[in-house]
Short mmCIF file of C-alpha atoms in Angstrom, two decimals:
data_model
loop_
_atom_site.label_atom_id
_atom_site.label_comp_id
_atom_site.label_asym_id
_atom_site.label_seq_id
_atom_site.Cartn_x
_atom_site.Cartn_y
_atom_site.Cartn_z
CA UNK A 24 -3.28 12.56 -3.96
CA UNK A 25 -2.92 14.17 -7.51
CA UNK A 26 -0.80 13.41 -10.49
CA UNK A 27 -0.20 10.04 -9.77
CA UNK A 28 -0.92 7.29 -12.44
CA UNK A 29 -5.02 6.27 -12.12
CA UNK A 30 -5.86 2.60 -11.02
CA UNK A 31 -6.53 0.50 -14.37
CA UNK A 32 -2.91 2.41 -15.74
CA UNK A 33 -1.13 -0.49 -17.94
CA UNK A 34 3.08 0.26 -17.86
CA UNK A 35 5.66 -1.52 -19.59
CA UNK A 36 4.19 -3.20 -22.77
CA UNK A 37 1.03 -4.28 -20.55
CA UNK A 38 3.50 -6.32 -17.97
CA UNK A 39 1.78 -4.51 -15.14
CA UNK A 40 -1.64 -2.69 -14.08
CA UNK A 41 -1.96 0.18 -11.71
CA UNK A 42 -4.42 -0.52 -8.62
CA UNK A 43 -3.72 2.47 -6.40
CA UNK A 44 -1.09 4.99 -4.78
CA UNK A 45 0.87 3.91 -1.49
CA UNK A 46 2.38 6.73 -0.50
CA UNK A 47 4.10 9.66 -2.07
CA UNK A 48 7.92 11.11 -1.10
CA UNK A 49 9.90 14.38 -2.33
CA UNK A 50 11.27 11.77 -4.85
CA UNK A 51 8.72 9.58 -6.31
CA UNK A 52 5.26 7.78 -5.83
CA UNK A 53 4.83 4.12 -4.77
CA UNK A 54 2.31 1.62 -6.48
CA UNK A 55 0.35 -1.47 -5.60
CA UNK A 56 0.14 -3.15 -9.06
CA UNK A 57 -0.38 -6.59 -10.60
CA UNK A 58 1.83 -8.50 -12.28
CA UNK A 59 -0.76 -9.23 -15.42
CA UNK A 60 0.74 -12.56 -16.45
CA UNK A 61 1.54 -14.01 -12.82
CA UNK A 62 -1.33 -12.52 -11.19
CA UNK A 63 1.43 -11.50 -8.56
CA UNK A 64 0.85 -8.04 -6.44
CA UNK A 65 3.91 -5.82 -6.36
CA UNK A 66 5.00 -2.54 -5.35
CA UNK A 67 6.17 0.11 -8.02
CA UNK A 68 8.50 2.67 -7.37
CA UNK A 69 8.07 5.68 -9.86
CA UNK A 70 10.70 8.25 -9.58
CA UNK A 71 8.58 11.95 -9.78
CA UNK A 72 10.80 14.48 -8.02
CA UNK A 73 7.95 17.10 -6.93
CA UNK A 74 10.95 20.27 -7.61
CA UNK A 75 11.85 19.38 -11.18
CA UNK A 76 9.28 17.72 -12.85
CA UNK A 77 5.24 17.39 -13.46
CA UNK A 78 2.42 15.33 -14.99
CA UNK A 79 0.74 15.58 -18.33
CA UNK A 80 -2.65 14.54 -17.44
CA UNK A 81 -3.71 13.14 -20.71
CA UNK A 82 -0.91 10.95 -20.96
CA UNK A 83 0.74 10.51 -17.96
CA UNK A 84 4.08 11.12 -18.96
CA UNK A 85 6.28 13.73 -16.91
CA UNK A 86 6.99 16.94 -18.24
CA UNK A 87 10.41 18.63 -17.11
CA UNK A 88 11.20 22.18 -17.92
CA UNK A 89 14.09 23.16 -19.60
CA UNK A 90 15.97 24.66 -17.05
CA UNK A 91 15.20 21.60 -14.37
CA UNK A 92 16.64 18.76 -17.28
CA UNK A 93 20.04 18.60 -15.84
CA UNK A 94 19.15 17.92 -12.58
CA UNK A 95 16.67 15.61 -13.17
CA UNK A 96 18.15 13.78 -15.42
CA UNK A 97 21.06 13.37 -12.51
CA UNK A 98 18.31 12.21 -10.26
CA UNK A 99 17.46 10.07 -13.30
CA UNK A 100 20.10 8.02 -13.70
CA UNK A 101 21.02 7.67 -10.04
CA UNK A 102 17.51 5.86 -9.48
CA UNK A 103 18.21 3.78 -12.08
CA UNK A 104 21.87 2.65 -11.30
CA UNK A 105 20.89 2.59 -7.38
CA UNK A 106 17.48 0.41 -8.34
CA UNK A 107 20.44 -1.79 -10.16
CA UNK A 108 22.92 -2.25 -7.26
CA UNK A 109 19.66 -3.19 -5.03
CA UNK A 110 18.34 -5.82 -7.14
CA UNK A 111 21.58 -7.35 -6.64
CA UNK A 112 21.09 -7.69 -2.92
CA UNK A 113 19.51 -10.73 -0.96
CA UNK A 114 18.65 -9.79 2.07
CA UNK A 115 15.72 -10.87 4.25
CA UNK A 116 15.65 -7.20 5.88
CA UNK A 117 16.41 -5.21 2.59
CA UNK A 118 13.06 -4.57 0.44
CA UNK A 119 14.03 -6.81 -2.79
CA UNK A 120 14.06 -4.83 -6.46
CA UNK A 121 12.73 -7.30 -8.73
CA UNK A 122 12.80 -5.69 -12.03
CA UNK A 123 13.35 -1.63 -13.35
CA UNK A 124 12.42 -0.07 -16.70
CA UNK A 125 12.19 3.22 -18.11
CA UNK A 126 9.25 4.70 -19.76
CA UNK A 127 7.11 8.12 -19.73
CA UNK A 128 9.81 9.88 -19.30
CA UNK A 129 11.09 8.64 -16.16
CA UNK A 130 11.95 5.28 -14.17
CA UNK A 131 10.31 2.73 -12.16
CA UNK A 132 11.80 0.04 -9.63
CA UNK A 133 9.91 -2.96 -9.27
CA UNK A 134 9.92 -4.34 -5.72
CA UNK A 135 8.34 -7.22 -3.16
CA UNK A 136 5.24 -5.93 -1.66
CA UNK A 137 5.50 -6.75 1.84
CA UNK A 138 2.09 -7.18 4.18
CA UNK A 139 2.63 -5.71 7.10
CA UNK A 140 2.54 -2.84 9.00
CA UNK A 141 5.53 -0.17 9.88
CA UNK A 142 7.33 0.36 13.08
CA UNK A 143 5.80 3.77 13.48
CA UNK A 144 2.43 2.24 13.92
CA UNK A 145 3.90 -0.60 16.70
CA UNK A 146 4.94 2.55 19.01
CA UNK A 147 1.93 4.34 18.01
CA UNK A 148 0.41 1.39 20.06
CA UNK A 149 2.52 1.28 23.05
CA UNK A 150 2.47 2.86 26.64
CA UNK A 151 4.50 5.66 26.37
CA UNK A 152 5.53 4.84 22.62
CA UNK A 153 8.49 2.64 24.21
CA UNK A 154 9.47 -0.94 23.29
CA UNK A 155 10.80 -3.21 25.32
CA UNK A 156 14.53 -3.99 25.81
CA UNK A 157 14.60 -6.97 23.88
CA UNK A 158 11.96 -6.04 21.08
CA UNK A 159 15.14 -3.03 20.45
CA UNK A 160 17.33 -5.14 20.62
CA UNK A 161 15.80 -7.53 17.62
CA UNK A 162 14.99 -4.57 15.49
CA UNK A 163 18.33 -2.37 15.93
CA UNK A 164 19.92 -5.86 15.03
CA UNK A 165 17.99 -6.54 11.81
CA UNK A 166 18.68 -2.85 10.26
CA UNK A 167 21.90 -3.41 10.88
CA UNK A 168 22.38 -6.24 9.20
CA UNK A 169 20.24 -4.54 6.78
CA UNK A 170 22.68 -1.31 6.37
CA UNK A 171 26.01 -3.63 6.66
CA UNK A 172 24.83 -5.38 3.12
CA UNK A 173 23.52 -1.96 1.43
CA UNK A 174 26.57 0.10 2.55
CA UNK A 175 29.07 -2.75 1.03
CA UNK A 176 27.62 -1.44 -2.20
CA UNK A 177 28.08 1.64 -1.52
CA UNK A 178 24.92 2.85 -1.08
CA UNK A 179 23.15 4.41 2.08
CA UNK A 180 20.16 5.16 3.04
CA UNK A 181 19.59 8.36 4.93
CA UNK A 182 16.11 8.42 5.51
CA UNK A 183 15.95 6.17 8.26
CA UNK A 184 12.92 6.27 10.48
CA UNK A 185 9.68 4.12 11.28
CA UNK A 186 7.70 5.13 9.10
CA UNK A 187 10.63 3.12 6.78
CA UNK A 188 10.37 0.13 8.85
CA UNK A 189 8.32 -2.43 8.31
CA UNK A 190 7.41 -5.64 10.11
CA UNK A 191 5.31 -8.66 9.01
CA UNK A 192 3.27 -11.18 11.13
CA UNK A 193 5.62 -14.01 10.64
CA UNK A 194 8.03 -11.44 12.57
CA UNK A 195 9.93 -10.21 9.70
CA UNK A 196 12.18 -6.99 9.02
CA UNK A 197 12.10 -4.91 6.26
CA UNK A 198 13.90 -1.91 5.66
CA UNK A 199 11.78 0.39 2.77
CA UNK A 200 12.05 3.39 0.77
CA UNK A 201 15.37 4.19 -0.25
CA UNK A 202 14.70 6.79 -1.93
CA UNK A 203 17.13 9.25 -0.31
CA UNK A 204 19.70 6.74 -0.91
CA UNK A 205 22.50 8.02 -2.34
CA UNK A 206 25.74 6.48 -3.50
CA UNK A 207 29.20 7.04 -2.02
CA UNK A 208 30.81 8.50 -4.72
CA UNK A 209 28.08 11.51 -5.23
CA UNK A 210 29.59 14.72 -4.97
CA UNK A 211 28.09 18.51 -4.70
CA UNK A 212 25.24 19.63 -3.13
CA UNK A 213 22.10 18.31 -4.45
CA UNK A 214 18.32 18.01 -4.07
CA UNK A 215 17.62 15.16 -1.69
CA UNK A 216 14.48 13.82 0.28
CA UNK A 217 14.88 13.18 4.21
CA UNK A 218 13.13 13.77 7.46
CA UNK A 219 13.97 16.46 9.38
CA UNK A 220 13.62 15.38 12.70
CA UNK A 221 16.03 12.59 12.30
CA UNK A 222 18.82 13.81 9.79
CA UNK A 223 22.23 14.43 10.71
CA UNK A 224 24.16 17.76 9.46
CA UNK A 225 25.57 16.34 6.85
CA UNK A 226 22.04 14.94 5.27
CA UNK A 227 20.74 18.44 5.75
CA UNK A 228 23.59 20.13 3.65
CA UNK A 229 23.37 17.18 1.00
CA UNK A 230 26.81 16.58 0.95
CA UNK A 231 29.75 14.54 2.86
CA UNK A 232 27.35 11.76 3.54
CA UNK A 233 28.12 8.16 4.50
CA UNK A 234 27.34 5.04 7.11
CA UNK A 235 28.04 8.24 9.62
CA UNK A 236 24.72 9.56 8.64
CA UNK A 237 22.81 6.19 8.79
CA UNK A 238 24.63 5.45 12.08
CA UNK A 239 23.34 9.18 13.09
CA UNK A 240 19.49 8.26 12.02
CA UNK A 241 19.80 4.97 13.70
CA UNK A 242 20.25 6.01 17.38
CA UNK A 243 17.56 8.95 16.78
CA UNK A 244 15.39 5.49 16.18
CA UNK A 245 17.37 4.09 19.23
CA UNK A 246 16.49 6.82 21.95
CA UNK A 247 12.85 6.68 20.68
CA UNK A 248 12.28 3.36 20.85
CA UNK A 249 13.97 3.64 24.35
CA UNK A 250 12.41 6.98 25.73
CA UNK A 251 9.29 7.31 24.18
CA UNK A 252 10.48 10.45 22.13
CA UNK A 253 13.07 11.57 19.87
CA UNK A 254 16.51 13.70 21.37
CA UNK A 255 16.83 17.33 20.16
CA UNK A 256 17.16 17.35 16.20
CA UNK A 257 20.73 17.89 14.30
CA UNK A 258 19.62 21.26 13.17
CA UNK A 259 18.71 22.93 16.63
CA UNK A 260 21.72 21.40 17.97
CA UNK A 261 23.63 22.66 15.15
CA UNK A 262 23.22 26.36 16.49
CA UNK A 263 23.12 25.62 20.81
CA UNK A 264 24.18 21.84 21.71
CA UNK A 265 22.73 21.64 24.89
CA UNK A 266 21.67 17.71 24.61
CA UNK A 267 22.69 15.92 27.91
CA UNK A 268 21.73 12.52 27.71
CA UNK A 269 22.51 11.93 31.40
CA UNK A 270 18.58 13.75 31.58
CA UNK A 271 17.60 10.15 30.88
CA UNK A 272 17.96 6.95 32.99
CA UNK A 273 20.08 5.09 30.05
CA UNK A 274 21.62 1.92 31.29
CA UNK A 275 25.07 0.59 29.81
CA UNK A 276 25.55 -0.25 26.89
CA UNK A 277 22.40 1.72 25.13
CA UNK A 278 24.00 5.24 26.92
CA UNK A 279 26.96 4.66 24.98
CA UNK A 280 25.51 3.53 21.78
CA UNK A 281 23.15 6.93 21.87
CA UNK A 282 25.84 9.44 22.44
CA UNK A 283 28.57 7.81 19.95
CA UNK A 284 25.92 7.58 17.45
CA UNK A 285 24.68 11.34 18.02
CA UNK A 286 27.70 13.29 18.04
CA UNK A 287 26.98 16.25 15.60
CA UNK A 288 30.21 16.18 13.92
CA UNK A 289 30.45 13.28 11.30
CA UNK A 290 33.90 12.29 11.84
CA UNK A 291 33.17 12.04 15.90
CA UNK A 292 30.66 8.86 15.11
CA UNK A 293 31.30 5.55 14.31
CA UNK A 294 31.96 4.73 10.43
CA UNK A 295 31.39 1.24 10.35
CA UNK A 296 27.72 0.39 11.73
CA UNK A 297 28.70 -3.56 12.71
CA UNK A 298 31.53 -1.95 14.71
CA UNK A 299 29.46 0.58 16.25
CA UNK A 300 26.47 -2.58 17.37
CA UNK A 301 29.31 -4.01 19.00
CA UNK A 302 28.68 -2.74 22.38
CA UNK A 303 24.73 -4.05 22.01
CA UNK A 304 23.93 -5.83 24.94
CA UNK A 305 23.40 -9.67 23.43
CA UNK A 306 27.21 -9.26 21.87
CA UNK A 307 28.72 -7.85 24.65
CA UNK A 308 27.35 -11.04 26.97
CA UNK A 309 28.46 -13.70 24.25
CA UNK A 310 31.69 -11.98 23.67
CA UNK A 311 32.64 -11.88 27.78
CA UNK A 312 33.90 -15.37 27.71
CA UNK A 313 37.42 -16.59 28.95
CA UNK A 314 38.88 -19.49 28.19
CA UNK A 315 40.08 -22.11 30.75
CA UNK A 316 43.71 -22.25 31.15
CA UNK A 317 44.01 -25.90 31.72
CA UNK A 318 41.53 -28.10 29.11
CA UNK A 319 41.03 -24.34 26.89
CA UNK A 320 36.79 -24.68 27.66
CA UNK A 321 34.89 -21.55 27.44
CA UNK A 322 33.62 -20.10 30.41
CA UNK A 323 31.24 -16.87 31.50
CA UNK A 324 34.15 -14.34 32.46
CA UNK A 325 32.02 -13.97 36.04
CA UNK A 326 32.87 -17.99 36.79
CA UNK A 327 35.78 -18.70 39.17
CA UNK A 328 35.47 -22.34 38.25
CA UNK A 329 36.10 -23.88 34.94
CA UNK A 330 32.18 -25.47 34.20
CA UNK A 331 34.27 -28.64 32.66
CA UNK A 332 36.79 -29.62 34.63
CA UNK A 333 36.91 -27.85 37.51
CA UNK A 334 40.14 -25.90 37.66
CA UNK A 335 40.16 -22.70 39.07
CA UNK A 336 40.01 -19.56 36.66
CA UNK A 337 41.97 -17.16 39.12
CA UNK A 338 44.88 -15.26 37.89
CA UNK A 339 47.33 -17.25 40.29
CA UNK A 340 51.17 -16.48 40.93
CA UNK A 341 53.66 -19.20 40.35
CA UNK A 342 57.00 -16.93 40.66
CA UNK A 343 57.96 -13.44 40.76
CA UNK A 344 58.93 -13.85 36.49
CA UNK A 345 55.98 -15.91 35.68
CA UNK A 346 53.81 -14.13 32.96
CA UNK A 347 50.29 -13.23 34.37
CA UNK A 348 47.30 -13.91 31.91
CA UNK A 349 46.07 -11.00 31.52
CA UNK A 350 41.80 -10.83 32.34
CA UNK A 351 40.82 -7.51 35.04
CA UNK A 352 38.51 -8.96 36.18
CA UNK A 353 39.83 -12.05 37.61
CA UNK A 354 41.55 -11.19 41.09
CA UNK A 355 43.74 -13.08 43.18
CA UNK A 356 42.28 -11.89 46.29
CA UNK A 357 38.38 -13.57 44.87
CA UNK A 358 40.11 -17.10 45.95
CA UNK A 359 38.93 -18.37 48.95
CA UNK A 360 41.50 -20.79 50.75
CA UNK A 361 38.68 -23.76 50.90
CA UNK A 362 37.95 -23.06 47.13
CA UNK A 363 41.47 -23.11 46.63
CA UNK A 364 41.82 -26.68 48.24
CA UNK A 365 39.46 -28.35 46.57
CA UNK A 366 40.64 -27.24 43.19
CA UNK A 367 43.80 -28.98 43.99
CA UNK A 368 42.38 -32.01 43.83
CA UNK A 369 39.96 -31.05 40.47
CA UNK A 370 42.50 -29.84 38.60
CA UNK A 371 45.61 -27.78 40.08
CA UNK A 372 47.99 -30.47 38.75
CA UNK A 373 46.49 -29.96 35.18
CA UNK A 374 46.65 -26.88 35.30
CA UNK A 375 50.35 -26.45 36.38
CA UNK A 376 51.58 -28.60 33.94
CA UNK A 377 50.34 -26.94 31.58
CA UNK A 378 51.85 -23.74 32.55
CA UNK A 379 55.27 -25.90 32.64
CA UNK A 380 54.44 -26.64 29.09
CA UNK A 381 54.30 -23.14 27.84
CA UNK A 382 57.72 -22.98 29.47
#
C-alpha cells in the first residue's frame, strides 16, 4: 500500500505512534497505533480522499492542488464535524470515536480498535455462504439498533456491507467505517465512497440520501445472508427491473422485509429503519399477544384459553347490539360445546360480569 504514514510515524505532539496500515477506502486510510502514554492500541482514521489530494513523501503531509481545495476542504470539514457527532454516541454496536485532531494538512478520528473479525469472513466460512435463521436475526437486530442511534443524529451510513461488520469473540457487534457517512442536511452532488454492488440509486447519484438508502443496503445484506448471494444490483435494475423475488423460497416475514427494503425508488421504502424491523420474526411473535377479557392476562393470540384463569378467549355473542372485541383470528365457530362447558365453571361468570361492567 503506498502513501500511507510508515510504522514508527509520531502524530499529534507525540500522543500517538504509527504501527501499520489497516485498510485503505476512496476516503481515507485506517491505522493501528499506540497510545504512547497509556500504552493503549487504537485505530486511526486519516481522511486522504485518493481524487483530490496526495502525499509529500518527505513529510507526510497531503498536498492538494489548487483546483481540488474547495472540494476537499468540504470533505474536510464534514469528517471533522461527522467524527464530532460520533464521539457523542454510546453504543455497543457503533465503533466509538475517542478523540479527533487536525494536522498535516488533513484530519484524523481516533477510534476503539476492536479484535475481531468481519461478517464477510463468517459467510466466507459457511456452506453456501448462508447463516442461519437466528444468527440473521441477531445481526440484522444489532445494526439496527446501530443505524436507529446514528440516524437520530442525522447521520447515515451508506456503505453498509460485511466487510463493515464486525464481530468479536465475546459475540459482539460492531458497525465500522463510516466513511461514506454523510449528514442529512448535505446538498448537491458530491464525491462519495460506496460499494457498488450494494448501493441504492440514490447513493450512486450522491444526492437525496437518507435512512432509505441504509434501509436499501441493509436487505442487500439481508438476502445474502439468507440466499447465499446478493439480488441484482440498483444500477442494472435501474435500466431493466426484472428482480422477482418469488425465484427464491423466502418465508414470511423475511419476503416482505427484502422487497420493501429493495424497492428502487427511495420514497417506495421504508424511512424509519425500527419501523421497517417491525415485521422481523422475534417482534412479530412477542407482539401477537391478546389480552384476556376477564382478569386482562396476556395470552399467545393462538390460545383459546386464558393460561391464568381459565376463561375462554373466543369472540362470544351476548346480544345482537353487544360490541364484538375485535381480534380475526379468534372465531366463534373454534368453540367446541364441551370446551364451552367447562369454561362455565372456570370463568364464564367472570367474564360476563365484566362485560356488564363496561356497560
Amino acid at each position: 500500500m503506498r502513501d500511507v504514514l510508515l510504522p514508527g510515524t509520531i502524530i499529534h505532539q507525540g500522543a500517538y505512534c504509527i504501527d501499520y496500515a489497516l485498510g485503505r477506502g476512496g476516503f481515507g486510510i485506517t491505522y493501528q497505533a499506540v497510545h504512547t502514554k497509556l500504552e493503549k492500541r487504537v485505530a486511526i482514521k486519516e481522511y486522504y480522499p485518493q481524487e483530490h489530494a496526495l502525499r509529500d513523501t518527505s513529510t507526510g503531509n497531503l498536498i492538494v492542488p489548487t483546483a481540488k481545495q474547495d472540494i476537499y476542504q468540504r470533505g474536510l470539514s464534514r469528517f471533522v464535524t461527522e467524527g464530532k457527532i460520533l464521539a457523542k454516541i454510546n453504543h455497543p454496536n457503533v465503533v466509538r470515536v475517542e478523540n479527533y485532531f487536525e494536522e498535516r494538512g488533513t484530519a484524523y478520528l481516533v477510534m476503539e480498535l476492536i479484535d475481531g473479525y468481519t461478517l464477510r469472513e463468517e459467510l466466507n466460512k459457511q456452506p453456501n455462504k448462508k447463516l442461519t435463521h437466528s444468527r440473521i436475526e441477531f445481526i440484522i437486530s444489532a445494526l439496527v439498533d446501530a443505524l436507529a442511534t446514528v440516524h437520530a443524529q442525522g447521520i447515515y451510513h451508506l456503505d453498509l456491507k460485511p466487510d463493515n461488520v464486525l464481530l468479536t469473540s465475546d459475540n459482539r457487534l460492531v458497525l465500522v467505517d463510516f466513511g461514506a457517512s454523510r449528514q442529512g442536511l448535505s446538498t448537491g452532488t458530491t464525491s462519495q465512497a460506496f460499494t457498488l454492488d450494494y448501493a441504492p440509486p440514490e447513493v450512486l447519484a450522491g444526492k437525496d440520501y437518507g435512512a432509505e438508502s441504509d434501509i436499501f443496503e441493509l436487505g442487500m445484506m439481508l438476502h445474502e445472508m439468507i440466499i447465499g448471494e446478493l439480488p441484482p444490483r440498483a444500477i442494472d435494475r435501474i435500466f431493466n427491473d426484472n428482480w422477482n423475488p418469488d425465484l427464491h423460497p423466502f418465508t414470511e416475514p423475511w419476503k416482505n422485509l427484502i422487497i420493501s427494503a429493495l424497492q428502487i425508488q427511495k420514497h417506495m421504502r421504508p424511512s424509519n429503519v425500527k419501523q421497517w424491523w417491525r415485521h422481523s420474526p422475534t417482534i412479530q411473535q412477542t407482539t401477537s399477544q391478546i389480552n384476556c377479557y376477564a382478569c386482562n392476562a396476556s395470552n399467545p393470540a393462538t390460545h383459546k384459553f386464558c393460561q391464568s384463569c381459565g376463561t375462554s378467549l373466543q369472540v362470544v355473542t351476548i346480544n345482537s347490539t353487544q360490541k364484538q372485541p375485535e381480534n380475526p383470528q379468534l372465531q366463534q365457530s373454534d368453540v367446541h360445546p364441551d370446551d364451552w362447558a367447562k369454561t362455565q365453571k372456570r370463568g364464564f361468570f367472570k367474564f360476563l360480569g365484566s362485560l356488564l361492567d363496561d356497560n
